[in-house]
Short mmCIF file of C-alpha atoms in Angstrom, two decimals:
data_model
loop_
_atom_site.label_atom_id
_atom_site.label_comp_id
_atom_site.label_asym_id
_atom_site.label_seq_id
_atom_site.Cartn_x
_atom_site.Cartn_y
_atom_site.Cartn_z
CA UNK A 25 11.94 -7.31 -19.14
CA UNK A 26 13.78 -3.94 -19.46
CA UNK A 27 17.49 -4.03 -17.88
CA UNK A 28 17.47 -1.69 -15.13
CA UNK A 29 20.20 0.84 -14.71
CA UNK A 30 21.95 -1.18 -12.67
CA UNK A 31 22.37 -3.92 -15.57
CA UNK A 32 20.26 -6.11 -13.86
CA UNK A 33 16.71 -6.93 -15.10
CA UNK A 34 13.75 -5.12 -13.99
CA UNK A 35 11.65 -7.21 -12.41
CA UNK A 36 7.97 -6.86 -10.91
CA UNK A 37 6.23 -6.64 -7.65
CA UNK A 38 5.90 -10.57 -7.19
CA UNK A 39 9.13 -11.43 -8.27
CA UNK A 40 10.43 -8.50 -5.93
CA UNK A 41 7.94 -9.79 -3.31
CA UNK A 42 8.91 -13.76 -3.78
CA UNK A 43 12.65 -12.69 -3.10
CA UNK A 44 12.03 -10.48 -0.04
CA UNK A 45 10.26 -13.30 1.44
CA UNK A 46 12.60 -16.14 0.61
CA UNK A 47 15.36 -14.04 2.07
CA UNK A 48 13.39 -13.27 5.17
CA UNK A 49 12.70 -17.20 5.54
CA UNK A 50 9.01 -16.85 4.66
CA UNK A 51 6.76 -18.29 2.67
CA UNK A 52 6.14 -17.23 -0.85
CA UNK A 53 2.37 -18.62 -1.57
CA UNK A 54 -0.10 -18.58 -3.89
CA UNK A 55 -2.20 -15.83 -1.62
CA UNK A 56 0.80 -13.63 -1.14
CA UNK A 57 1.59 -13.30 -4.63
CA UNK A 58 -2.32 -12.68 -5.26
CA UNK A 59 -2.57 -9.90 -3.24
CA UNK A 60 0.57 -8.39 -4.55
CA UNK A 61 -0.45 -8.77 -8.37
CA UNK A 62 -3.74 -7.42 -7.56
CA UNK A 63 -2.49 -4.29 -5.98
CA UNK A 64 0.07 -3.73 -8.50
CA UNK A 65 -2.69 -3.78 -10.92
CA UNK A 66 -4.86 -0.91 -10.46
CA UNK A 67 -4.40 2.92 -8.94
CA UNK A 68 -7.96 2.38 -6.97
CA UNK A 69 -7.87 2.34 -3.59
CA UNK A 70 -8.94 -0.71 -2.66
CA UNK A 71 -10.38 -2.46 0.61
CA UNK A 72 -9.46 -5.96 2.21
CA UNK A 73 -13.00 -7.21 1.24
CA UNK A 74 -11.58 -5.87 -2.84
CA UNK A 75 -8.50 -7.25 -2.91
CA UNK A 76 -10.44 -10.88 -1.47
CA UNK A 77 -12.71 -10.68 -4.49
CA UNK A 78 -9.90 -10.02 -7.27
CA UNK A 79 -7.52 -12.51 -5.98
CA UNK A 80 -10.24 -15.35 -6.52
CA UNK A 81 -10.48 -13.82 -9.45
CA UNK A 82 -7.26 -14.38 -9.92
CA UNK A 83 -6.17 -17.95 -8.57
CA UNK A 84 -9.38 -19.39 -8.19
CA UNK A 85 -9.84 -21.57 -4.92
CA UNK A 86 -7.95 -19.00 -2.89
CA UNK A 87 -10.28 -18.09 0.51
CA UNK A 88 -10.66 -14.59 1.20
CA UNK A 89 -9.64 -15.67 4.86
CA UNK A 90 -6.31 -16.67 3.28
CA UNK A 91 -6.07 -13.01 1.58
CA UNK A 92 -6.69 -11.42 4.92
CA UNK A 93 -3.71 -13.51 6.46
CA UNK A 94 -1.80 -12.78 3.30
CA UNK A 95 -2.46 -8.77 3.93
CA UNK A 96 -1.34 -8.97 7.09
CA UNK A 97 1.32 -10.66 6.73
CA UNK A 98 3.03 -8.35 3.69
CA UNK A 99 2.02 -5.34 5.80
CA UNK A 100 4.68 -6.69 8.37
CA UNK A 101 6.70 -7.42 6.13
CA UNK A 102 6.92 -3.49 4.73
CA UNK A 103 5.34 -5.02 1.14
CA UNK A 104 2.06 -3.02 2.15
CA UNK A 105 0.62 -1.10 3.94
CA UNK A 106 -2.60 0.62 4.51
CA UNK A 107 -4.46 4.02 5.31
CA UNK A 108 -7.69 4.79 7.12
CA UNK A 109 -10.17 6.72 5.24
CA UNK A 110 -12.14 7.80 7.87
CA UNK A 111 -15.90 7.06 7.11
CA UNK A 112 -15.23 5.30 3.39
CA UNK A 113 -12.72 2.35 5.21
CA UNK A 114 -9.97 1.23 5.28
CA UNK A 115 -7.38 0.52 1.85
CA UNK A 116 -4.53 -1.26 0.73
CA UNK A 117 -1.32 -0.59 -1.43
CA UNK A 118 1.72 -1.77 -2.41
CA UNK A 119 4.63 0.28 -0.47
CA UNK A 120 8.56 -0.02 0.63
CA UNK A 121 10.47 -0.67 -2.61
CA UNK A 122 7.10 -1.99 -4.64
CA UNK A 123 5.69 1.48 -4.88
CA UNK A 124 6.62 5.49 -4.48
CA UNK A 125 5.81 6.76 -0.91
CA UNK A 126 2.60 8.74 -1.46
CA UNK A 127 -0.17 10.57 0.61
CA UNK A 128 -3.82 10.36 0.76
CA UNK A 129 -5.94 13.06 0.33
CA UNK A 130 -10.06 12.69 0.73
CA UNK A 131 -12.36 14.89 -0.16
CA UNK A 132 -15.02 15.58 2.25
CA UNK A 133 -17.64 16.56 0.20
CA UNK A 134 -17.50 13.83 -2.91
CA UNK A 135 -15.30 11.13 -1.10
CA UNK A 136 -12.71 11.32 -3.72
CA UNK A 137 -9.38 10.21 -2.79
CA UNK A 138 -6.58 11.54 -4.74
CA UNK A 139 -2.26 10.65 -4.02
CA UNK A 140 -0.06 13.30 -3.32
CA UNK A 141 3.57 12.98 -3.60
CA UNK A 142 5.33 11.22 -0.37
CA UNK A 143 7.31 14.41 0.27
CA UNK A 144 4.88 17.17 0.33
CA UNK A 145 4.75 16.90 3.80
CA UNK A 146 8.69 16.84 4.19
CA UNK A 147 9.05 19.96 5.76
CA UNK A 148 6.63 19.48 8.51
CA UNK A 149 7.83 16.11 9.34
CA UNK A 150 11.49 17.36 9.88
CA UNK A 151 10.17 20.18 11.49
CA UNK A 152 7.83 18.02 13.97
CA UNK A 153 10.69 15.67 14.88
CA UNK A 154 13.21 18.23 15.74
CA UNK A 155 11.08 19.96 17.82
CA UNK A 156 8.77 17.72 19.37
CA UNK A 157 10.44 14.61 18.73
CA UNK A 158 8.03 13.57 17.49
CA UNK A 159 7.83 11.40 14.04
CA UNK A 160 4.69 11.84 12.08
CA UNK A 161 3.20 9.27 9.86
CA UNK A 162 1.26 10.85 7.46
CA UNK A 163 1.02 7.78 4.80
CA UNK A 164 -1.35 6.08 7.33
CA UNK A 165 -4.16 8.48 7.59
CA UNK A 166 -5.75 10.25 4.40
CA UNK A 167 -5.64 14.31 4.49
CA UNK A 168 -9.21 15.29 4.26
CA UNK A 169 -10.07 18.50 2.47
CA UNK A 170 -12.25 20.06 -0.08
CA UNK A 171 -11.06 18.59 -4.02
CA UNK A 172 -10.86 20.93 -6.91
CA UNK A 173 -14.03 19.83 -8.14
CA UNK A 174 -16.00 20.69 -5.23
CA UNK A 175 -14.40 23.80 -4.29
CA UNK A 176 -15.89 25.39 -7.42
#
């Protein structure tokens, strides 16, 4: 691997993952590390039921019961997280220091869902919290509008 700019060596979402667990006490096992390779595989947005099918892929003998706890368990741990898509489901992705904060955006006539930069909403967010107090999550939810393609 690449050294980073640190010096260090670069290293990838399961070996990232593998450490962030050991030093939270946690297990590192063969589910969690599924999960994270598949995720850090692909740009789709993928659902639970997805990410169950490509980890067998993957490690074959793994129970998609197992990948469920396993997605659970990295979303508390800030590994990954997930945003409701209203009527096409829920998806997962990597998140914290694994990937770039990003936004959702779904279009409501095709279903498309497109990422945004994570701080195109920036201004609003500040501007929420200092006057409502309130702290908006926007990376949860997709933004549903009309895509490029649709709009004509």
């Amino acid at each position: 691997m690449a050294p980073s700019p640190k010096g260090s060596v670069a290293k990838g979402p399961a070996e990232v993952t593998a450490l962030r667990l050991r030093e939270r006490g946690e297990r590192v096992t063969p589910a969690r590390l599924a999960v994270v390779e598949v995720l850090a595989s692909t740009d789709e947005h993928l659902s639970a039921e997805q990410i169950g099918e490509r980890a067998e892929q993957l490690r074959p003998g793994i129970h998609r019961a197992t990948v469920y706890r396993a997605l659970d368990a990295l979303g508390e741990f800030g590994l990954v997280t997930h945003v409701h898509l209203g009527r096409a489901g829920t998806t997962y992705h990597l998140s914290g220091e694994l990937a770039p904060r990003h936004l959702h955006l779904r279009c409501s006539e095709c279903g498309t869902v497109l990422d945004a930069p994570g701080d195109t909403l920036d201004p609003t967010r500040r501007k929420l919290q200092r006057d409502l107090g309130f702290r908006l999550a926007p990376e949860q939810v997709a933004l549903v509008g009309v895509c490029a393609d649709c709009a004509g």
